[in-house]
Amino acid sequence: MDKIVSLSRRRGFVFPSSEIYGGIGSTYDYGHYGVLMKNNIRSLWFESMVRERDDIVALDSAIILNPRVWEASGHVAGFTDPLVDCRTCKLRFRADHLADSECGRRPSKRPGEHTECDLTEARQFNLMFQTQVGALEGEGSLAYLRPETAQGIFVNFKNVLQLARRKPPFGIAQVGKSFRNEITPGNFLFRMREFEQMEMEFFVPPDEADQWFHYWVDARYRWYTDLGLRESHLRKREHDESERSHYSSATTDLEYLYPIGWSELEGVANRGEYDLTQHTQSSGTKLEYVGPDGERYTPHVIEPAVSIDRILLAFLVDGYDEEVVAERQRTVLRLHPLVAPVKAAILPLIGKSDEMVSRARGLYEELRKRHAVEYDDGGAIGRRYRRQDEIGTPFAFTIDEQTLEESTVTVRDRDSLAQERLPIDGVRAWLDDALERPWKSPKES
Ligand code: GAP
């Protein structure tokens, strides 16, 4: 994980938030390449969830909802983790994670194991951030930052059913920030206090729920492997009854082998009729489907839920590689070309050659209309290649003497380092085509 954190910092993917003030626990800011990569992940998810389907529509609900939403959903009463404080070192720990936590005293031990440890009894700590709405403080103005995007979808069920003229099975997809006051955050982007969720609630006739649950587990698994995540590092794990959330009758996690061990990348849950029933009871608005022939039922919900941050971390971990080439160490991010922040670099071999610069800039202007590409004429060509390798750029087009003579360029492949020559006029079509080709990680033996 240290290598991933260091590369992310060095190449401007991710910075600790408000760093000049010492940061703020487990909150991160994304720099240029991080933003480009997040945008790619978000669009690929949206493409597969909404654009390529007839049965899912998009929604963008507010972050701050009427607080009664969170009472009805069960979050006010139950979205808690058991917390213990140490009266000696003043640190706080999740009571159910003591075996994985470190006491503040040295030599480091588990909380409670050091002679000076003085732990309180466990108490339930609500993970929702509270805020005030309006100028007056007090009971009536209390509100919460949403801890999941899902509830914004459930409370809009009736709107979408009517206005988008859908009938089950159909889904509503939403992407947006969620907030959790995690007790033991950490492990970089894996557990943050502010993260960007991508959730889709799929409303189905009750007797089809099991079948759709398996459908979505498989579909989401395939989405990752199609984007080149190594199958050796991805697995499905069913929750047993004791692990499942209060609303879930079945949950399968897609787990990735992060440096911290196998951990949840995405969860797929069968939420049954829990949420629509709760909001019907609490709001008095019936959230049900009524068919043209009068049949009525409360749909069951299948939910694939993930954060962009955990996906981005999985791709960084999966892609990170080091090798020695021509006696020099090379660090390379082997990312799927569709995930990579920059698709191609355009490099004049000699940065001081006006002719090469002019041909390279011409190609750059042509390609940037369609793709995120980068022009670089600073420093030795080897160093420029290495900079692109570190941010995962799959292709580099180099303009050299031969380009000036016969209008061809070399294209260098990030993974194989193979080089081939192409007519400069054909580069645009070649790149369009290359980005569509299936890609498999060379790290998967
Ligand atoms: N609506 C269901 C729900 O929110 P969850 O398992 O609590 O379920 C869903 O969260 C997904 O959101 C997780 O699988 C993970 O990808 C992401 N996630 C949850 N907490 C996170 C955190 N603190 N930091 C980053 N991502 C998080």
Short mmCIF file of C-alpha atoms and ligand atoms in Angstrom, two decimals:
data_model
loop_
_atom_site.label_atom_id
_atom_site.label_comp_id
_atom_site.label_asym_id
_atom_site.label_seq_id
_atom_site.Cartn_x
_atom_site.Cartn_y
_atom_site.Cartn_z
CA MET A 1 0.00 0.00 0.00
CA ASP A 2 2.90 2.39 0.76
CA LYS A 3 4.07 2.20 -2.85
CA ILE A 4 0.58 2.98 -4.15
CA VAL A 5 0.20 5.93 -1.75
CA SER A 6 3.61 7.25 -2.75
CA LEU A 7 2.97 6.92 -6.52
CA SER A 8 -0.45 8.56 -6.13
CA ARG A 9 1.11 11.50 -4.28
CA ARG A 10 4.15 11.80 -6.57
CA ARG A 11 2.18 11.75 -9.81
CA GLY A 12 -0.73 13.83 -8.58
CA PHE A 13 -3.50 11.22 -8.45
CA VAL A 14 -4.44 11.75 -4.80
CA PHE A 15 -3.37 14.16 -2.03
CA PRO A 16 -4.24 14.12 1.66
CA SER A 17 -6.97 16.74 2.06
CA SER A 18 -6.09 20.17 3.55
CA GLU A 19 -2.52 18.98 3.74
CA ILE A 20 -0.99 22.39 4.56
CA TYR A 21 -3.02 22.35 7.79
CA GLY A 22 -1.92 18.84 8.69
CA GLY A 23 -4.73 17.08 6.85
CA ILE A 24 -8.00 15.77 8.23
CA GLY A 25 -8.39 12.10 9.03
CA SER A 26 -9.02 9.83 6.07
CA THR A 27 -10.16 12.53 3.67
CA TYR A 28 -8.44 12.87 0.32
CA ASP A 29 -8.36 15.27 -2.61
CA TYR A 30 -7.97 14.00 -6.15
CA GLY A 31 -5.43 15.69 -8.44
CA HIS A 32 -5.51 15.87 -12.24
CA TYR A 33 -4.85 12.20 -13.08
CA GLY A 34 -7.04 11.03 -10.20
CA VAL A 35 -9.90 13.13 -11.54
CA LEU A 36 -9.43 11.78 -15.09
CA MET A 37 -9.38 8.22 -13.79
CA LYS A 38 -12.42 8.75 -11.57
CA ASN A 39 -14.29 10.25 -14.53
CA ASN A 40 -13.45 7.16 -16.59
CA ILE A 41 -14.66 4.79 -13.87
CA ARG A 42 -17.87 6.79 -13.39
CA SER A 43 -18.60 6.88 -17.15
CA LEU A 44 -17.86 3.18 -17.61
CA TRP A 45 -20.22 2.35 -14.75
CA PHE A 46 -22.90 4.71 -16.07
CA GLU A 47 -22.50 3.33 -19.57
CA SER A 48 -23.06 -0.26 -18.45
CA MET A 49 -25.80 0.61 -15.94
CA VAL A 50 -27.82 3.22 -17.83
CA ARG A 51 -26.69 4.09 -21.35
CA GLU A 52 -26.57 0.54 -22.67
CA ARG A 53 -29.85 -0.55 -21.06
CA ASP A 54 -33.54 0.21 -21.54
CA ASP A 55 -34.55 -0.74 -18.00
CA ILE A 56 -32.49 1.63 -15.81
CA VAL A 57 -32.82 5.39 -15.47
CA ALA A 58 -30.62 7.96 -13.77
CA LEU A 59 -31.25 10.11 -10.71
CA ASP A 60 -29.32 12.78 -8.83
CA SER A 61 -30.94 13.32 -5.44
CA ALA A 62 -29.89 15.79 -2.74
CA ILE A 63 -27.23 15.00 -0.15
CA ILE A 64 -29.29 16.50 2.68
CA LEU A 65 -32.74 14.90 2.86
CA ASN A 66 -35.60 15.35 5.27
CA PRO A 67 -34.26 13.72 8.49
CA ARG A 68 -37.36 11.53 8.67
CA VAL A 69 -35.89 9.61 5.72
CA TRP A 70 -33.11 8.39 7.99
CA GLU A 71 -35.50 7.52 10.80
CA ALA A 72 -37.60 5.42 8.43
CA SER A 73 -34.59 3.74 6.83
CA GLY A 74 -33.32 2.62 10.24
CA HIS A 75 -30.12 4.68 10.07
CA VAL A 76 -30.89 6.94 13.06
CA ALA A 77 -31.44 3.95 15.31
CA GLY A 78 -29.14 1.41 13.79
CA PHE A 79 -26.35 2.82 11.57
CA THR A 80 -23.85 2.39 14.36
CA ASP A 81 -20.56 0.73 15.15
CA PRO A 82 -19.59 -0.41 18.66
CA LEU A 83 -16.99 2.02 20.00
CA VAL A 84 -14.55 1.78 22.90
CA ASP A 85 -12.38 4.63 24.21
CA CYS A 86 -9.04 4.22 25.91
CA ARG A 87 -8.95 6.55 28.95
CA THR A 88 -5.14 6.42 28.94
CA CYS A 89 -4.15 7.12 25.33
CA LYS A 90 -7.47 8.80 24.36
CA LEU A 91 -7.70 6.73 21.18
CA ARG A 92 -10.98 5.24 19.96
CA PHE A 93 -11.40 1.80 18.52
CA ARG A 94 -14.14 -0.29 16.98
CA ALA A 95 -14.95 -2.89 19.60
CA ASP A 96 -15.36 -5.52 16.88
CA HIS A 97 -11.97 -4.67 15.28
CA LEU A 98 -9.75 -4.75 18.38
CA ALA A 99 -7.79 -7.69 17.04
CA ASP A 100 -6.78 -5.58 13.98
CA SER A 101 -6.11 -2.33 15.91
CA GLU A 102 -3.00 -0.93 17.55
CA CYS A 103 -2.82 0.53 21.05
CA GLY A 104 -1.33 4.04 21.23
CA ARG A 105 1.41 2.97 23.67
CA ARG A 106 4.78 1.52 22.73
CA PRO A 107 5.76 -1.24 22.27
CA SER A 108 2.65 -1.45 20.17
CA LYS A 109 0.09 -4.07 21.17
CA ARG A 110 -3.61 -4.65 20.69
CA PRO A 111 -5.87 -2.25 22.62
CA GLY A 112 -6.42 -3.65 26.11
CA GLU A 113 -3.21 -5.73 26.08
CA HIS A 114 -0.82 -3.06 27.40
CA THR A 115 -0.61 -2.78 31.21
CA GLU A 116 -1.68 0.89 31.05
CA CYS A 117 -4.67 0.33 28.75
CA ASP A 118 -7.96 1.43 30.31
CA LEU A 119 -10.79 0.71 27.89
CA THR A 120 -14.38 1.85 28.40
CA GLU A 121 -17.34 -0.44 27.88
CA ALA A 122 -18.46 -0.57 24.24
CA ARG A 123 -21.17 1.91 23.27
CA GLN A 124 -22.99 2.33 19.98
CA PHE A 125 -21.69 5.25 17.89
CA ASN A 126 -23.82 6.56 15.01
CA LEU A 127 -21.79 7.01 11.84
CA MET A 128 -23.95 9.75 10.31
CA PHE A 129 -22.58 13.29 10.23
CA GLN A 130 -25.07 15.74 11.67
CA THR A 131 -25.62 19.28 10.47
CA GLN A 132 -28.09 22.16 10.95
CA VAL A 133 -30.41 23.41 8.27
CA GLY A 134 -31.26 27.11 8.42
CA ALA A 135 -30.09 29.78 10.81
CA LEU A 136 -31.62 28.38 13.99
CA GLU A 137 -29.96 25.60 15.93
CA GLY A 138 -32.11 23.04 17.70
CA GLU A 139 -34.22 19.95 17.30
CA GLY A 140 -36.19 21.22 14.30
CA SER A 141 -33.10 22.07 12.26
CA LEU A 142 -31.16 18.82 12.72
CA ALA A 143 -30.25 17.09 9.46
CA TYR A 144 -27.74 14.51 8.25
CA LEU A 145 -25.25 14.20 5.41
CA ARG A 146 -26.36 11.08 3.59
CA PRO A 147 -24.42 7.93 4.50
CA GLU A 148 -25.60 6.18 1.30
CA THR A 149 -27.15 7.40 -1.94
CA ALA A 150 -29.74 4.60 -1.91
CA GLN A 151 -32.36 6.34 0.25
CA GLY A 152 -32.57 9.26 -2.20
CA ILE A 153 -33.61 6.65 -4.77
CA PHE A 154 -36.27 4.97 -2.61
CA VAL A 155 -37.97 8.25 -1.73
CA ASN A 156 -38.17 9.08 -5.46
CA PHE A 157 -39.62 5.68 -6.40
CA LYS A 158 -43.09 7.07 -7.10
CA ASN A 159 -41.82 9.98 -9.18
CA VAL A 160 -39.77 7.73 -11.41
CA LEU A 161 -42.46 5.07 -11.71
CA GLN A 162 -44.92 7.66 -12.95
CA LEU A 163 -42.73 10.03 -14.91
CA ALA A 164 -40.32 7.58 -16.51
CA ARG A 165 -43.26 5.26 -17.24
CA ARG A 166 -41.45 2.14 -16.00
CA LYS A 167 -42.70 -1.13 -14.60
CA PRO A 168 -40.72 -3.71 -12.65
CA PRO A 169 -38.19 -5.00 -13.36
CA PHE A 170 -36.55 -1.59 -13.68
CA GLY A 171 -33.76 0.24 -11.94
CA ILE A 172 -32.70 3.68 -10.77
CA ALA A 173 -29.00 4.51 -10.73
CA GLN A 174 -27.28 7.27 -8.84
CA VAL A 175 -23.72 8.47 -8.33
CA GLY A 176 -22.73 10.92 -5.63
CA LYS A 177 -20.89 11.69 -2.43
CA SER A 178 -21.74 9.83 0.77
CA PHE A 179 -20.41 10.59 4.23
CA ARG A 180 -19.65 8.35 7.21
CA ASN A 181 -17.94 9.28 10.43
CA GLU A 182 -15.95 6.02 10.41
CA ILE A 183 -14.35 5.16 13.76
CA THR A 184 -11.35 3.40 12.33
CA PRO A 185 -10.86 4.86 8.89
CA GLY A 186 -7.57 4.44 7.09
CA ASN A 187 -5.95 2.24 4.53
CA PHE A 188 -5.87 5.13 2.09
CA LEU A 189 -8.91 5.26 -0.22
CA PHE A 190 -10.38 2.05 1.17
CA ARG A 191 -12.23 3.55 4.12
CA MET A 192 -12.78 7.28 3.86
CA ARG A 193 -15.12 9.65 5.67
CA GLU A 194 -16.26 11.20 2.40
CA PHE A 195 -16.48 8.98 -0.67
CA GLU A 196 -18.30 8.78 -3.98
CA GLN A 197 -20.83 5.99 -4.20
CA MET A 198 -22.36 4.43 -7.29
CA GLU A 199 -25.55 2.60 -6.43
CA MET A 200 -28.34 1.09 -8.45
CA GLU A 201 -31.65 -0.02 -6.97
CA PHE A 202 -33.33 -2.60 -9.19
CA PHE A 203 -37.06 -3.00 -8.43
CA VAL A 204 -38.45 -6.43 -9.29
CA PRO A 205 -41.58 -8.52 -8.82
CA PRO A 206 -41.10 -10.41 -5.49
CA ASP A 207 -40.99 -13.85 -7.11
CA GLU A 208 -38.13 -12.74 -9.41
CA ALA A 209 -35.90 -11.35 -6.66
CA ASP A 210 -33.64 -14.37 -6.27
CA GLN A 211 -33.06 -14.69 -10.00
CA TRP A 212 -32.18 -10.96 -10.36
CA PHE A 213 -29.91 -11.11 -7.33
CA HIS A 214 -27.75 -13.76 -9.03
CA TYR A 215 -27.96 -11.88 -12.32
CA TRP A 216 -26.48 -8.73 -10.75
CA VAL A 217 -23.75 -10.57 -8.82
CA ASP A 218 -22.57 -12.11 -12.10
CA ALA A 219 -22.99 -8.93 -14.15
CA ARG A 220 -20.97 -6.86 -11.71
CA TYR A 221 -18.23 -9.51 -11.49
CA ARG A 222 -17.97 -9.49 -15.30
CA TRP A 223 -17.78 -5.68 -15.40
CA TYR A 224 -14.52 -5.85 -13.41
CA THR A 225 -12.97 -8.69 -15.38
CA ASP A 226 -13.89 -7.03 -18.69
CA LEU A 227 -11.96 -4.02 -17.43
CA GLY A 228 -8.96 -6.23 -16.85
CA LEU A 229 -9.06 -6.75 -13.08
CA ARG A 230 -7.24 -10.02 -12.46
CA GLU A 231 -9.56 -12.93 -11.69
CA SER A 232 -6.94 -14.28 -9.29
CA HIS A 233 -7.52 -11.14 -7.19
CA LEU A 234 -11.31 -10.96 -7.38
CA ARG A 235 -13.81 -13.28 -5.72
CA LYS A 236 -17.45 -13.52 -4.73
CA ARG A 237 -18.20 -14.08 -1.06
CA GLU A 238 -21.66 -14.74 0.29
CA HIS A 239 -22.50 -13.22 3.67
CA ASP A 240 -23.79 -15.56 6.32
CA GLU A 241 -26.86 -14.52 8.28
CA SER A 242 -24.94 -12.91 11.16
CA GLU A 243 -23.07 -10.57 8.79
CA ARG A 244 -26.02 -9.28 6.81
CA SER A 245 -27.42 -5.75 7.26
CA HIS A 246 -30.84 -5.42 8.91
CA TYR A 247 -32.52 -4.91 5.52
CA SER A 248 -30.85 -7.71 3.62
CA SER A 249 -32.07 -11.24 2.96
CA ALA A 250 -28.99 -12.08 0.88
CA THR A 251 -25.70 -10.28 0.26
CA THR A 252 -22.70 -11.24 -1.83
CA ASP A 253 -19.56 -9.14 -1.70
CA LEU A 254 -17.21 -8.86 -4.62
CA GLU A 255 -13.92 -8.90 -2.78
CA TYR A 256 -10.58 -7.73 -4.09
CA LEU A 257 -7.22 -8.85 -2.75
CA TYR A 258 -6.06 -5.40 -1.56
CA PRO A 259 -2.66 -5.15 0.21
CA ILE A 260 -4.70 -5.30 3.47
CA GLY A 261 -6.06 -8.72 2.44
CA TRP A 262 -9.34 -9.82 0.82
CA SER A 263 -11.80 -6.96 1.41
CA GLU A 264 -15.14 -5.74 0.12
CA LEU A 265 -14.90 -3.93 -3.17
CA GLU A 266 -18.62 -3.95 -3.97
CA GLY A 267 -21.69 -5.36 -2.26
CA VAL A 268 -24.74 -6.80 -3.99
CA ALA A 269 -27.73 -7.08 -1.65
CA ASN A 270 -31.27 -8.37 -1.87
CA ARG A 271 -33.02 -5.68 0.21
CA GLY A 272 -36.44 -7.28 -0.24
CA GLU A 273 -39.36 -4.90 0.30
CA TYR A 274 -37.77 -3.38 3.41
CA ASP A 275 -37.11 0.16 2.18
CA LEU A 276 -40.29 0.78 0.21
CA THR A 277 -42.37 -0.60 3.09
CA GLN A 278 -40.57 1.54 5.67
CA HIS A 279 -41.04 4.73 3.63
CA THR A 280 -44.67 3.88 2.89
CA GLN A 281 -45.38 3.48 6.60
CA SER A 282 -43.44 6.54 7.63
CA SER A 283 -44.50 9.01 4.91
CA GLY A 284 -48.04 7.78 4.30
CA THR A 285 -47.30 7.71 0.53
CA LYS A 286 -47.86 4.26 -0.95
CA LEU A 287 -44.70 3.11 -2.69
CA GLU A 288 -45.99 0.17 -4.68
CA TYR A 289 -46.55 -0.93 -8.24
CA VAL A 290 -50.11 -1.03 -9.57
CA GLY A 291 -50.47 -2.80 -12.91
CA PRO A 292 -52.94 -1.92 -15.68
CA ASP A 293 -55.15 -4.85 -14.65
CA GLY A 294 -55.20 -3.74 -11.02
CA GLU A 295 -52.55 -6.13 -9.67
CA ARG A 296 -50.55 -4.40 -6.94
CA TYR A 297 -47.42 -5.30 -5.01
CA THR A 298 -44.42 -3.78 -3.28
CA PRO A 299 -41.42 -4.53 -5.48
CA HIS A 300 -38.34 -6.16 -4.01
CA VAL A 301 -35.01 -4.44 -4.47
CA ILE A 302 -31.66 -5.78 -5.67
CA GLU A 303 -28.82 -3.35 -5.03
CA PRO A 304 -25.26 -3.34 -6.40
CA ALA A 305 -23.38 -0.68 -4.38
CA VAL A 306 -19.78 0.43 -4.62
CA SER A 307 -17.59 3.52 -4.28
CA ILE A 308 -15.46 4.92 -7.10
CA ASP A 309 -12.70 5.27 -4.54
CA ARG A 310 -12.52 1.54 -3.78
CA ILE A 311 -12.59 0.74 -7.51
CA LEU A 312 -9.83 3.25 -8.22
CA LEU A 313 -7.72 1.77 -5.42
CA ALA A 314 -8.30 -1.76 -6.76
CA PHE A 315 -7.20 -0.68 -10.25
CA LEU A 316 -4.09 1.06 -8.89
CA VAL A 317 -3.13 -2.00 -6.86
CA ASP A 318 -3.90 -4.40 -9.71
CA GLY A 319 -1.97 -2.32 -12.22
CA TYR A 320 1.11 -1.38 -10.18
CA ASP A 321 4.22 -3.12 -11.47
CA GLU A 322 7.96 -2.74 -11.28
CA GLU A 323 10.45 -4.29 -13.67
CA VAL A 324 14.01 -3.83 -14.85
CA VAL A 325 14.35 -2.88 -18.52
CA ALA A 326 17.80 -2.34 -20.03
CA GLU A 327 19.26 -2.34 -16.52
CA ARG A 328 16.93 0.43 -15.39
CA GLN A 329 14.06 0.11 -13.00
CA ARG A 330 10.68 0.94 -14.51
CA THR A 331 7.48 1.58 -12.53
CA VAL A 332 4.40 1.07 -14.61
CA LEU A 333 0.65 1.17 -14.04
CA ARG A 334 -0.83 -1.57 -16.17
CA LEU A 335 -4.34 -0.16 -16.44
CA HIS A 336 -7.01 -1.09 -18.94
CA PRO A 337 -6.79 1.58 -21.69
CA LEU A 338 -10.37 2.66 -20.98
CA VAL A 339 -9.55 3.18 -17.30
CA ALA A 340 -6.16 4.88 -17.86
CA PRO A 341 -6.32 8.64 -17.19
CA VAL A 342 -4.38 9.50 -20.35
CA LYS A 343 -4.88 7.39 -23.48
CA ALA A 344 -1.80 8.41 -25.44
CA ALA A 345 1.24 10.65 -25.24
CA ILE A 346 2.51 12.57 -28.24
CA LEU A 347 6.24 13.11 -28.03
CA PRO A 348 8.58 14.89 -30.43
CA LEU A 349 11.86 12.96 -30.23
CA ILE A 350 13.85 16.19 -30.13
CA GLY A 351 12.02 18.83 -28.16
CA LYS A 352 14.10 21.61 -29.68
CA SER A 353 13.32 20.67 -33.30
CA ASP A 354 10.73 23.15 -34.58
CA GLU A 355 9.65 20.76 -37.33
CA MET A 356 9.15 17.82 -34.97
CA VAL A 357 7.35 20.00 -32.44
CA SER A 358 5.06 21.35 -35.13
CA ARG A 359 4.15 17.84 -36.45
CA ALA A 360 3.69 16.56 -32.89
CA ARG A 361 1.46 19.47 -31.89
CA GLY A 362 -0.60 18.97 -35.05
CA LEU A 363 -1.19 15.33 -34.12
CA TYR A 364 -1.92 16.30 -30.52
CA GLU A 365 -4.55 18.86 -31.59
CA GLU A 366 -6.21 16.22 -33.77
CA LEU A 367 -6.30 13.51 -31.09
CA ARG A 368 -7.33 15.71 -28.14
CA LYS A 369 -10.69 16.37 -29.82
CA ARG A 370 -11.66 12.77 -29.05
CA HIS A 371 -9.45 11.52 -26.25
CA ALA A 372 -7.52 12.57 -23.15
CA VAL A 373 -4.01 12.76 -24.62
CA GLU A 374 -0.89 14.54 -23.47
CA TYR A 375 1.85 16.41 -25.32
CA ASP A 376 5.32 16.42 -23.78
CA ASP A 377 8.55 17.78 -25.22
CA GLY A 378 10.49 18.26 -21.96
CA GLY A 379 13.64 16.22 -21.25
CA ALA A 380 15.14 12.99 -22.58
CA ILE A 381 12.74 10.68 -24.41
CA GLY A 382 13.44 7.84 -21.94
CA ARG A 383 12.36 10.00 -19.02
CA ARG A 384 9.23 11.09 -20.85
CA TYR A 385 8.31 7.44 -21.51
CA ARG A 386 8.83 6.64 -17.84
CA ARG A 387 6.60 9.52 -16.74
CA GLN A 388 3.83 8.15 -18.97
CA ASP A 389 4.42 4.58 -17.71
CA GLU A 390 3.91 5.76 -14.14
CA ILE A 391 0.51 7.25 -14.92
CA GLY A 392 -0.49 4.22 -16.98
CA THR A 393 -0.63 5.80 -20.48
CA PRO A 394 -1.08 2.78 -22.77
CA PHE A 395 0.35 4.27 -25.98
CA ALA A 396 3.02 6.80 -26.91
CA PHE A 397 3.38 8.25 -30.42
CA THR A 398 6.84 9.54 -31.19
CA ILE A 399 7.62 12.02 -33.94
CA ASP A 400 11.16 11.65 -35.26
CA GLU A 401 13.36 12.24 -38.34
CA GLN A 402 11.49 9.58 -40.27
CA THR A 403 8.21 11.39 -39.61
CA LEU A 404 9.58 14.44 -41.38
CA GLU A 405 10.74 12.34 -44.33
CA GLU A 406 7.86 9.91 -44.82
CA SER A 407 5.02 11.01 -42.51
CA THR A 408 5.09 8.00 -40.21
CA VAL A 409 5.29 7.83 -36.40
CA THR A 410 6.27 5.10 -33.97
CA VAL A 411 3.75 3.83 -31.49
CA ARG A 412 5.11 2.32 -28.27
CA ASP A 413 3.02 -0.12 -26.27
CA ARG A 414 3.23 0.47 -22.50
CA ASP A 415 3.00 -3.21 -21.56
CA SER A 416 5.08 -5.05 -24.16
CA LEU A 417 7.32 -2.08 -25.04
CA ALA A 418 6.90 -3.18 -28.66
CA GLN A 419 7.17 -0.41 -31.22
CA GLU A 420 5.59 -0.25 -34.66
CA ARG A 421 5.40 2.39 -37.38
CA LEU A 422 2.18 3.91 -38.60
CA PRO A 423 1.29 6.54 -41.15
CA ILE A 424 0.61 9.75 -39.23
CA ASP A 425 -2.73 10.10 -41.05
CA GLY A 426 -3.83 6.74 -39.66
CA VAL A 427 -3.05 7.44 -36.00
CA ARG A 428 -6.50 8.67 -35.09
CA ALA A 429 -8.26 5.57 -36.47
CA TRP A 430 -5.55 3.32 -35.00
CA LEU A 431 -6.08 4.80 -31.52
CA ASP A 432 -9.89 4.59 -31.73
CA ASP A 433 -9.49 0.94 -32.63
CA ALA A 434 -6.84 0.18 -30.00
CA LEU A 435 -9.04 1.58 -27.22
CA GLU A 436 -11.85 -0.79 -28.22
CA ARG A 437 -9.67 -3.94 -28.17
CA PRO A 438 -10.03 -6.39 -25.25
CA TRP A 439 -7.18 -6.02 -22.77
CA LYS A 440 -5.81 -8.53 -20.29
CA SER A 441 -3.36 -7.72 -17.52
CA PRO A 442 0.12 -9.03 -18.35
CA LYS A 443 0.50 -9.55 -14.57
CA GLU A 444 -2.00 -12.45 -14.76
CA SER A 445 0.20 -15.45 -15.52
N1 GAP B 1 -26.54 1.21 0.11
C1 GAP B 1 -25.83 0.11 0.64
C2 GAP B 1 -24.54 0.49 1.20
O1 GAP B 1 -24.22 1.67 1.32
P1 GAP B 1 -22.30 -0.50 2.12
O2 GAP B 1 -21.77 -1.91 2.06
O3 GAP B 1 -22.28 0.18 3.45
O4 GAP B 1 -23.77 -0.59 1.52
C3 GAP B 1 -21.53 0.07 -0.29
O5 GAP B 1 -21.50 0.38 1.08
C4 GAP B 1 -20.18 0.29 -0.91
O6 GAP B 1 -19.74 1.64 -0.66
C5 GAP B 1 -19.06 -0.58 -0.36
O7 GAP B 1 -19.04 -1.85 -1.01
C6 GAP B 1 -17.82 0.23 -0.72
O8 GAP B 1 -17.49 0.05 -2.09
C7 GAP B 1 -18.32 1.65 -0.53
N2 GAP B 1 -17.96 2.20 0.79
C8 GAP B 1 -18.63 2.03 1.95
N3 GAP B 1 -18.01 2.70 2.96
C9 GAP B 1 -16.94 3.29 2.41
C10 GAP B 1 -15.90 4.12 2.93
N4 GAP B 1 -15.87 4.50 4.21
N5 GAP B 1 -14.90 4.55 2.08
C11 GAP B 1 -14.93 4.19 0.78
N6 GAP B 1 -15.89 3.42 0.24
C12 GAP B 1 -16.89 2.97 1.03
#
